[in-house]
Every structure is written in C-alpha cells, then in structure tokens.
C-alpha cells in the first residue's frame, strides 16, 4: 500500500474516516471509538471530503471535542451553517429566475439532500444543480445570464440522462414540492433522488465520503411506501450499480438496509470495491481538487502530476465504460476509461479555445469538467 | 456615564445573514464578505442593541443569565468588539467612551470571581463561507461563464475571477 503524505496509510486513514462517519447523521449520533490522535490524523481528510461538520456533530458532546483538529471541524461546521443559509437564498433566486421564463427546474443534490440531515449546516453545498427540460434549456440559460450575484453558481442540466430513465415526464410526475422560505422547491421523487445519488457517487469514483453519507441519510429517511421496484427499474447494469452503492453505504457507514430489496439481493460487493473506496477517502490529493487539465497544459512541470491524478480509479472506470461490478480485474476498464476521457478532452480543446477568444458569454450552464468541484 | 448615552446602540440588520446556534451566533456580512462567530455573552449584548435598553439593564441580564459581575464595562467591552466587527448600525455610537474597557483588566476581574474569563464577550472571525463552498480555483474559461467569481484563475497566475468589470455584468480573470 502506498504511504500517505503524512506517514499514514491511505487505506487505513480511509477506514478511520468511515468509522468517524458511521451513523454520524443520526440524532443523537452514536458514540465514537476513535482516539484523539486518530481525529487529528483524519481531520484534513474529513474537511476535504465535505464531512467535517458531520464529524463535529458526532464528537461535539464528547471528550474528542478537545482533540487536535477538532477546532477545525467546528469551524467547518460554523462555516457550512452560514453557507447553507446563503445557499438557500441563492437556490430560491435561481428557481424564481427560471420560473419567470416558464422553466420548471428540478433541484438535484444540494438542498434536496441536505434537508434530510438533522441540522442545517451538516451537509456543505457547492454549486446549485438544477435540471430543466431540454426544450427549456436555452431560455433557462438566458434567465440566469448575468445574475451570479443573486443566484450563486448554477450547474444547469439539460434533462437528466445520467439518471438512465427513458422518460423525463415520469421523473417530473414523481417529483415533489417542498417549501423553502417563500418559494416551493421541486426535487426528484424519493426513488429518483436515491437513484441519482447512487449513480453520481459511482460516476465520480466515490471520491467524497459526503456522497455516501447522502445515500445513507436518504436510505434511512425513505418513506414506508418507498417503491423499490421503481428505484431499480431499467437496465440490469444500472440496477446492479445502485445495489452496489446501497450496500457500500451499509458496509462502510452502517446505513440500515434491513427489509429492503438491496438487503435481499444475492449480489455481493466485489472484493476490490471497499478497499478502492477507502483508499479514495484516505488519499490527500485528487484531481477534483487540482487545476484543470487545460491549465496543466500551460505548465509542463505539472503535467505529470495532473496525469497521475487523473488515472481513473476502478469505480469511476467501471461506470465510465458502462461495465459491471464483478470480480474481474479492473485494468481493462481503467485503460478504456482513460482512452474515452482523452478522446473527450481532445474534442473539447477547440471549444475551450473558442470560449477564450470569444470572451464572456454571461452566466449560465456548463458541462462539469475534470477539476471542478461537485457536491 | 452620561445617562443619555447609556442606551444601547442599534444593531446593524442590513446585508447580514444570521444563524442562531445553541451556544453561539454566526453572522455573515454580505457587504464585506466576512463571517463572525459571537459567543453567548456577546450574542446577548448584540440582541439587546435596540436603542431602547440601557447598558445597566444588559449588565443585569448578563449577571442573571451567566453569573457575570454586574458591570457596565463588560457591556461596553462587548459593544466595542461589535463596533469593530461592523455589526452596529452606521451612525450609532457605542456607549462607554471614557470607560476603561481593557481586555486585560476585565480578564483579571472575571478571574477573581471564580474563573469566569470564558464568559468574556468574544467575537471571532471565520473564513468566508462563500469562498470555502466553491472550488479553490477556477479557470478563465469557467470564469468567462461567471463560474468561480472571486477565486484565483489557475491558468492565469496572479489573476482573480472578477464580475462587473468595465464590461458590466460580465466576468473575467483580472
């Protein structure tokens, strides 16, 4: 195993992160059997993974609140509490702007995931992910243009191809409205919300522990009439992915699966999967926290590092090429994903150059590129 | 103290985001992009910055609620901290001019009455939640779409993504 930057082992640290977060979203949070030294060691990892507030929530009434690093967790919690209030204002403004041009947005992740946590501020926010119908996309971009100060950073999605649903109409039909201040926010229906979280986690290689916490929280908040058949409807490959993500939440974070379809499934997690996830959580460097590949092209010295960081992890590679989660070696998937990403990057270069020469086009939608943060 | 000046000043209410937690109050200044954390005593003083309550009344409240000595200098000390953090309304004065509000003196006094120094009104600064929430850097291509305003541009060393440049309403790495 590769030693970590501060002498710890990435997998061991990743396991400590998992231990710190297991059940941390519950109220009251279960007791934690880590030492103050463990907390100090993993604090930077928790903060980087967006789970600093959850870790603080868990230790704040214990002796561990005095551990080195705990202050940093507390500050993250404070900071995210304020940020949540600001983000909610932005969300309301962005939704109002889109509705003013007749587009009805669906809110993905963000507040839709955070509302299930016991307290505001336990789940940090990044940009605002909103989905509109493809035919409303251009009008939606125009509505958001030049309004960054009011709406914050909006990641506008043209439909939801990443949900692998044949009909966006059905997704809208099953969507739900929740009050947020004076506005009503439309979120995915519970089943689609959980499905989206699972696919998103795997697409990004389970890099942020926060995403698995989101799944665990949604799983435990599922209503009694939760439609498991609808959650798993569609291609068998995606259904297997979702079951894998749910089982990961159970195995690493102790999410309750009893009585669910995922618990009854005969599918086992491949042996490489849990080690791959904990290694992600215990690693101090990741391409999503570094400069973009375009920026690295201008600094040849950073190219090698950028390329090394972009070597796809087995989870990301499997989903990237649409592969199965089984016991077969992952190297072919990783090579395939690398080729796909390189080809994609090459096709994007002219567009990036054009954007630079055309200049500002105003605020609006964008396609997330490697290096961009997603929460 | 001049009786006319013993009224509490007005708290600033404009362009602030306030979050009340059980142990403290968090405040984000939307104008200056600064975040503050008020401990329970400075929070109580700020809550009574209404232009009607007197400093003596607040000193009594601090005594009743937290067991602090009934001393208007503690109130004046908190008000001075609030003024420095720009959490008082513009144009209002912080009473206590002429009253010694040295931190050292207050610490000595509170220590003498049973180690109450932890109750000294404190306002700490936090890093900006907006900056922390977004990526640590952006690129000029993203900035042109106004993604990552306020962040350094990773492909333009020394430049920051800025909105409302002379080309009004647009964003550039400058």
XYZ file of C-alpha atoms in Angstrom:
549
model
C 0.000 0.000 0.000
C 1.207 3.468 -0.778
C 2.142 5.555 2.252
C 0.222 8.751 2.665
C 1.765 12.206 2.660
C 1.950 12.439 6.470
C 3.123 8.913 7.024
C -0.281 7.308 7.440
C -1.596 4.709 5.066
C -4.305 5.823 2.654
C -6.490 2.779 3.210
C -6.082 2.854 6.974
C -6.931 6.555 7.063
C -9.891 5.922 4.775
C -11.143 3.303 7.216
C -10.814 5.800 10.064
C -12.834 8.290 8.016
C -15.528 5.643 7.525
C -15.515 4.865 11.259
C -15.851 8.562 12.116
C -18.850 8.905 9.801
C -20.696 5.660 10.524
C -24.130 6.731 11.722
C -22.891 10.298 12.254
C -26.063 11.727 10.630
C -28.333 10.228 13.269
C -29.730 12.215 16.147
C -28.334 11.505 18.651
C -25.154 10.361 16.898
C -23.700 7.072 18.178
C -20.562 7.130 20.364
C -17.247 7.108 18.536
C -14.358 4.802 19.461
C -11.524 6.747 17.857
C -8.579 8.247 19.716
C -7.757 11.986 19.726
C -4.698 11.120 17.603
C -6.946 9.426 15.025
C -9.150 12.513 14.868
C -6.129 14.745 14.396
C -4.840 12.488 11.617
C -8.063 12.400 9.609
C -9.334 15.946 10.171
C -7.915 17.250 6.849
C -9.485 14.283 5.058
C -12.846 14.869 6.685
C -12.778 18.552 5.814
C -11.712 17.873 2.231
C -14.430 15.245 1.819
C -17.140 17.678 2.954
C -17.791 15.721 6.131
C -16.120 17.992 8.682
C -19.484 19.217 10.047
C -20.818 15.668 10.407
C -17.686 14.633 12.283
C -18.078 17.654 14.583
C -21.747 16.777 15.131
C -20.614 13.365 16.306
C -17.867 14.446 18.687
C -19.135 17.772 19.964
C -20.564 16.368 23.215
C -17.618 14.052 23.859
C -14.053 14.394 25.100
C -12.940 14.243 21.468
C -14.126 17.829 21.048
C -10.802 18.803 22.632
C -8.713 16.710 20.186
C -6.238 18.481 17.944
C -8.060 19.208 14.734
C -11.486 19.317 16.380
C -11.419 23.111 16.235
C -11.026 22.873 12.505
C -14.048 20.567 12.323
C -16.042 23.019 14.424
C -15.072 25.939 12.229
C -16.133 23.962 9.181
C -19.470 23.306 10.826
C -19.911 27.012 11.593
C -18.853 27.997 8.127
C -21.179 25.498 6.484
C -24.079 26.579 8.676
C -23.741 30.119 7.364
C -23.101 28.901 3.869
C -26.306 26.837 3.998
C -28.315 29.975 4.723
C -26.661 31.809 1.832
C -27.050 28.830 -0.485
C -30.758 28.610 0.296
C -31.190 32.255 -0.707
C -29.332 31.579 -3.944
C -31.416 28.489 -4.629
C -34.629 30.431 -4.193
C -33.397 33.204 -6.506
C -32.235 30.764 -9.172
C -35.537 28.878 -9.140
C -37.516 32.115 -9.301
C -35.414 33.285 -12.267
C -36.067 30.048 -14.140
C -39.775 30.051 -13.367
C -40.018 33.616 -14.655
C -39.270 32.241 -18.148
C -41.604 29.280 -17.773
C -38.941 26.683 -16.960
C -39.716 24.402 -14.023
C -36.399 23.285 -12.532
C -35.714 20.128 -10.583
C -33.206 20.588 -7.782
C -30.594 17.819 -7.613
C -28.449 17.046 -4.551
C -27.683 20.275 -2.613
C -30.636 21.320 -0.504
C -32.603 18.281 -1.710
C -30.040 16.074 0.050
C -29.291 18.449 2.942
C -32.933 18.757 4.053
C -32.823 15.138 5.248
C -29.978 15.791 7.712
C -30.930 16.623 11.318
C -29.492 20.124 11.238
C -28.758 22.863 8.752
C -25.043 23.077 8.141
C -24.263 19.377 8.491
C -24.095 18.994 4.746
C -21.996 21.520 2.818
C -23.011 22.936 -0.538
C -21.143 23.657 -3.724
C -22.881 24.897 -6.823
C -26.620 24.602 -7.381
C -27.534 21.669 -9.616
C -30.774 22.356 -11.452
C -32.290 20.305 -14.241
C -34.680 21.708 -16.842
C -36.416 20.061 -19.755
C -34.199 20.085 -22.866
C -36.606 22.338 -24.770
C -36.439 24.924 -21.945
C -32.681 24.899 -21.689
C -31.851 27.912 -23.869
C -34.444 30.087 -22.127
C -33.117 28.907 -18.778
C -29.539 29.860 -19.688
C -30.763 33.314 -20.750
C -32.682 33.716 -17.478
C -29.563 33.041 -15.415
C -27.165 35.079 -17.507
C -25.524 37.882 -15.563
C -27.248 37.024 -12.272
C -24.383 35.291 -10.491
C -24.556 37.661 -7.542
C -28.177 36.671 -6.822
C -28.162 33.018 -7.754
C -24.656 31.810 -6.963
C -23.067 29.262 -9.260
C -25.708 27.220 -11.074
C -24.875 23.973 -12.834
C -27.757 23.715 -15.270
C -28.576 20.245 -16.618
C -30.283 19.722 -19.969
C -32.577 16.877 -18.921
C -31.258 14.043 -16.793
C -29.524 11.479 -18.996
C -27.367 10.448 -16.034
C -30.456 9.065 -14.300
C -30.843 6.407 -17.023
C -34.606 6.852 -17.157
C -36.381 6.533 -20.500
C -38.941 9.243 -19.718
C -38.222 12.615 -18.178
C -42.004 13.102 -17.947
C -42.241 10.259 -15.461
C -39.400 11.776 -13.428
C -41.332 15.061 -13.305
C -44.584 13.266 -12.483
C -42.926 11.644 -9.492
C -41.153 14.825 -8.365
C -42.079 16.528 -5.098
C -42.505 20.119 -3.957
C -41.075 21.257 -0.637
C -41.354 24.712 0.912
C -38.143 26.690 1.255
C -38.768 30.159 2.725
C -41.346 31.816 0.445
C -40.653 29.543 -2.533
C -41.511 25.951 -3.331
C -38.629 23.811 -4.480
C -39.196 20.888 -6.821
C -36.955 17.941 -6.072
C -36.768 14.465 -7.535
C -39.174 11.908 -6.123
C -37.632 9.886 -3.314
C -36.764 6.906 -5.510
C -35.208 9.021 -8.265
C -33.334 11.085 -5.653
C -31.734 7.953 -4.208
C -31.050 6.583 -7.699
C -29.383 9.844 -8.709
C -27.209 9.898 -5.568
C -26.082 6.307 -6.163
C -25.137 6.841 -9.811
C -23.477 10.173 -9.052
C -21.362 8.595 -6.307
C -20.108 5.855 -8.602
C -19.600 8.106 -11.643
C -17.220 10.202 -9.564
C -15.427 7.182 -8.139
C -16.915 7.562 -4.625
C -14.283 10.202 -4.065
C -16.199 12.242 -1.477
C -17.369 10.455 1.653
C -20.171 13.010 1.798
C -21.876 11.419 -1.208
C -22.093 8.050 0.526
C -23.434 9.814 3.642
C -26.127 11.374 1.419
C -27.127 7.886 0.297
C -27.167 6.576 3.872
C -29.286 9.522 5.034
C -31.749 9.147 2.142
C -31.936 5.408 2.687
C -32.802 5.785 6.349
C -35.288 8.570 5.616
C -37.112 6.536 2.948
C -40.885 6.640 3.456
C -42.862 3.460 4.133
C -44.306 3.428 0.627
C -40.871 3.680 -0.984
C -41.096 1.983 -4.380
C -38.079 -0.332 -4.613
C -39.279 -1.746 -7.887
C -39.270 1.727 -9.452
C -35.852 2.569 -7.954
C -34.302 -0.441 -9.684
C -36.406 -0.369 -12.848
C -34.495 -0.194 -16.130
C -31.296 -1.787 -17.369
C -29.930 -4.540 -15.141
C -26.466 -2.964 -15.265
C -27.634 0.274 -13.618
C -29.752 -1.645 -11.108
C -26.638 -3.554 -10.087
C -24.715 -0.301 -9.708
C -27.425 1.065 -7.420
C -27.453 -2.059 -5.267
C -23.663 -1.807 -5.018
C -23.894 1.808 -3.826
C -26.550 0.934 -1.241
C -24.505 -1.989 0.042
C -21.467 0.256 0.250
C -23.441 2.661 2.435
C -24.365 -0.281 4.639
C -20.920 -1.822 4.795
C -18.854 1.349 5.281
C -21.247 3.652 7.125
C -23.651 1.240 8.770
C -26.702 2.504 6.879
C -29.735 0.395 7.738
C -30.713 -1.889 4.889
C -32.927 -4.331 6.810
C -36.021 -5.333 4.943
C -35.019 -3.592 1.730
C -34.601 -5.097 -1.721
C -30.895 -4.333 -1.538
C -30.597 -6.416 1.637
C -32.339 -9.332 -0.061
C -30.250 -9.173 -3.202
C -27.902 -12.089 -3.722
C -25.375 -9.735 -5.288
C -22.167 -9.437 -3.273
C -19.804 -6.489 -3.374
C -16.721 -7.314 -5.427
C -13.659 -7.718 -3.220
C -11.849 -4.737 -4.739
C -14.666 -2.257 -4.160
C -14.454 -1.406 -0.439
C -10.629 -1.081 -0.499
C -10.928 1.186 -3.561
C -13.392 3.470 -1.759
C -11.441 3.751 1.483
C -8.262 4.447 -0.462
C -10.083 7.363 -2.121
C -11.167 8.715 1.244
C -7.703 8.377 2.726
C -5.844 9.996 -0.153
C -4.828 13.589 0.275
C -4.657 14.501 -3.395
C -7.358 14.183 -6.028
C -7.810 15.648 -9.461
C -11.094 17.256 -8.431
C -9.150 19.461 -6.024
C -6.413 20.343 -8.503
C -6.105 22.564 -11.556
C -7.889 21.548 -14.716
C -6.088 19.623 -17.433
C -6.248 22.705 -19.676
C -4.397 24.696 -17.034
C -1.812 21.924 -16.660
C -1.107 22.040 -20.388
C 0.346 25.504 -19.879
C 2.679 24.276 -17.135
C 4.503 21.198 -18.397
C 6.036 20.569 -14.984
C 2.610 19.953 -13.521
C 1.534 17.733 -16.405
C 2.901 14.506 -14.973
C 1.212 15.069 -11.659
C -2.030 16.023 -13.390
C -1.923 12.852 -15.461
C -1.156 10.718 -12.422
C -4.079 12.213 -10.506
C -6.352 11.568 -13.464
C -5.648 7.864 -13.697
C -9.249 6.639 -13.190
C -9.974 4.718 -10.033
C -11.600 1.324 -10.582
C -15.093 2.528 -9.645
C -15.031 5.528 -11.949
C -13.549 3.394 -14.729
C -16.230 0.728 -14.386
C -19.073 3.238 -14.600
C -17.301 5.312 -17.245
C -17.274 2.414 -19.688
C -20.642 1.107 -18.516
C -19.106 -2.054 -17.062
C -20.274 -4.476 -14.379
C -19.159 -4.507 -10.761
C -17.756 -8.039 -10.621
C -14.561 -9.824 -9.615
C -12.783 -9.380 -12.959
C -9.607 -7.244 -12.946
C -10.255 -3.529 -13.386
C -7.236 -2.653 -15.515
C -9.028 -3.070 -18.874
C -11.821 -0.789 -17.620
C -9.277 1.776 -16.456
C -7.486 1.751 -19.800
C -10.806 2.042 -21.626
C -11.930 4.949 -19.448
C -8.584 6.665 -19.986
C -8.988 6.419 -23.748
C -12.562 7.721 -23.579
C -11.550 10.691 -21.435
C -8.583 11.541 -23.600
C -10.773 11.457 -26.702
C -13.342 13.638 -24.960
C -10.686 16.101 -23.859
C -9.257 16.376 -27.386
C -12.705 17.092 -28.825
C -13.219 19.796 -26.170
C -9.993 21.682 -26.903
C -11.345 23.704 -29.884
C -14.376 24.690 -27.831
C -12.210 25.810 -24.920
C -10.024 27.858 -27.266
C -13.141 29.388 -28.865
C -14.528 30.317 -25.438
C -11.299 32.102 -24.613
C -11.256 34.054 -27.880
C -14.977 34.916 -27.953
C -14.823 36.176 -24.398
C -17.610 36.422 -21.853
C -20.929 34.911 -22.777
C -22.587 35.593 -19.464
C -23.583 33.333 -16.667
C -25.297 30.113 -17.384
C -24.989 26.435 -17.835
C -21.842 24.487 -18.194
C -20.664 20.955 -18.503
C -18.637 19.994 -15.456
C -15.042 19.447 -16.413
C -12.405 17.498 -14.504
C -11.081 19.704 -11.758
C -14.396 21.238 -10.961
C -15.877 20.644 -7.527
C -19.211 18.959 -7.238
C -21.234 18.494 -4.056
C -21.566 57.796 32.164
C -23.934 60.322 30.671
C -27.477 58.912 31.147
C -28.412 59.962 27.628
C -25.583 57.795 26.343
C -26.370 54.703 28.391
C -28.920 53.499 25.877
C -27.731 50.591 23.802
C -26.918 51.432 20.185
C -28.800 49.933 17.253
C -27.639 46.639 15.827
C -26.960 46.533 12.126
C -29.592 44.495 10.316
C -28.914 45.184 6.643
C -26.978 42.748 4.466
C -26.338 40.259 7.215
C -27.084 36.560 7.375
C -27.595 35.494 10.975
C -27.733 31.922 12.223
C -28.566 31.290 15.850
C -26.963 28.141 17.281
C -27.484 26.851 20.814
C -24.072 28.058 22.018
C -23.298 30.952 19.711
C -24.481 33.247 16.947
C -22.984 33.125 13.473
C -23.110 36.237 11.315
C -22.123 36.638 7.692
C -21.564 40.160 6.392
C -22.767 40.128 2.787
C -21.266 43.558 2.187
C -17.742 42.866 3.396
C -17.784 39.075 2.912
C -16.693 38.435 6.445
C -18.062 35.831 8.823
C -18.147 36.242 12.583
C -18.889 33.990 15.499
C -20.337 35.645 18.615
C -20.114 33.718 21.859
C -23.166 33.667 24.122
C -22.338 36.834 26.034
C -21.512 38.992 23.014
C -24.569 37.481 21.354
C -26.786 38.546 24.255
C -25.367 42.070 24.126
C -25.934 42.260 20.351
C -29.521 41.036 20.708
C -30.216 43.990 23.001
C -28.780 46.601 20.664
C -32.208 48.115 20.094
C -31.722 51.761 21.052
C -34.114 51.386 23.997
C -32.492 49.054 26.504
C -29.900 50.609 28.790
C -26.417 49.291 29.331
C -27.277 48.823 33.000
C -30.178 46.564 32.082
C -27.923 44.468 29.850
C -25.304 44.247 32.603
C -28.045 42.929 34.887
C -29.118 40.394 32.248
C -25.530 39.161 31.950
C -25.451 38.703 35.689
C -28.791 36.877 35.809
C -28.132 34.638 32.834
C -24.439 33.909 33.049
C -23.441 34.903 36.557
C -21.130 37.679 35.419
C -20.442 40.582 37.790
C -22.925 43.398 37.194
C -20.502 45.729 35.466
C -21.296 48.042 32.556
C -17.692 47.847 31.474
C -18.354 44.305 30.255
C -21.199 45.633 28.121
C -19.012 48.443 26.825
C -16.294 45.938 26.046
C -18.727 43.805 24.012
C -20.066 46.870 22.189
C -16.576 47.901 21.230
C -15.995 44.424 19.736
C -19.315 44.626 17.899
C -18.426 48.048 16.547
C -15.076 46.794 15.281
C -16.806 43.868 13.571
C -19.169 46.432 11.996
C -22.216 44.796 13.489
C -23.666 48.048 14.805
C -25.764 50.354 12.631
C -23.862 53.136 10.930
C -24.032 56.434 12.760
C -24.841 54.974 16.150
C -22.324 55.380 18.897
C -21.156 52.635 21.202
C -21.672 53.851 24.761
C -18.733 53.517 27.006
C -16.496 56.243 25.699
C -14.408 57.179 28.639
C -14.980 53.865 30.358
C -11.944 51.677 30.576
C -12.701 48.525 28.598
C -9.288 46.941 28.579
C -9.484 43.216 27.961
C -6.679 42.550 30.414
C -8.485 44.385 33.177
C -11.706 42.510 32.547
C -9.943 39.163 32.448
C -8.359 39.960 35.797
C -11.705 40.902 37.275
C -13.527 37.857 35.930
C -10.738 35.527 37.022
C -11.078 36.929 40.513
C -14.742 35.901 40.663
C -14.435 32.212 40.017
C -12.722 31.791 36.669
C -15.396 33.440 34.568
C -12.977 34.503 31.854
C -14.561 32.060 29.417
C -17.657 34.259 29.575
C -15.842 37.322 28.345
C -17.650 38.639 25.251
C -15.746 37.338 22.254
C -16.241 37.766 18.521
C -14.078 35.562 16.328
C -13.661 35.749 12.592
C -14.333 32.762 10.376
C -13.181 32.168 6.836
C -15.696 33.284 4.223
C -18.280 30.542 3.705
C -18.793 31.544 0.075
C -15.161 31.104 -0.773
C -14.978 27.871 1.150
C -18.006 26.450 -0.578
C -16.721 26.760 -4.062
C -13.701 25.274 -5.711
C -10.401 26.657 -4.533
C -9.574 27.842 -8.056
C -11.340 28.472 -11.316
C -10.121 28.770 -14.905
C -10.515 31.636 -17.337
C -12.900 29.546 -19.455
C -15.092 28.883 -16.429
C -14.716 32.455 -15.231
C -15.967 33.715 -18.608
C -19.168 31.902 -17.703
C -19.050 33.605 -14.285
C -18.248 30.278 -12.630
C -15.925 30.809 -9.680
C -16.233 34.560 -9.164
C -13.741 35.677 -6.520
C -11.464 32.673 -6.963
C -7.908 32.653 -8.359
C -7.663 31.648 -12.008
C -5.441 28.577 -12.110
C -4.405 29.155 -15.735
C -3.700 32.880 -15.258
C -1.290 33.142 -12.325
C -1.940 36.181 -10.162
C -5.376 36.840 -11.697
C -8.715 36.549 -9.924
C -12.107 35.882 -11.480
C -13.971 39.172 -11.175
C -17.533 40.130 -12.031
C -18.786 43.598 -13.001
C -15.583 44.665 -14.660
C -15.815 47.661 -17.025
C -17.750 45.332 -19.321
C -20.686 45.467 -16.918
C -22.246 42.213 -15.836
C -19.543 40.025 -17.311
C -16.750 38.082 -15.699
C -13.054 37.927 -16.483
C -9.811 36.880 -14.839
C -8.206 40.218 -13.982
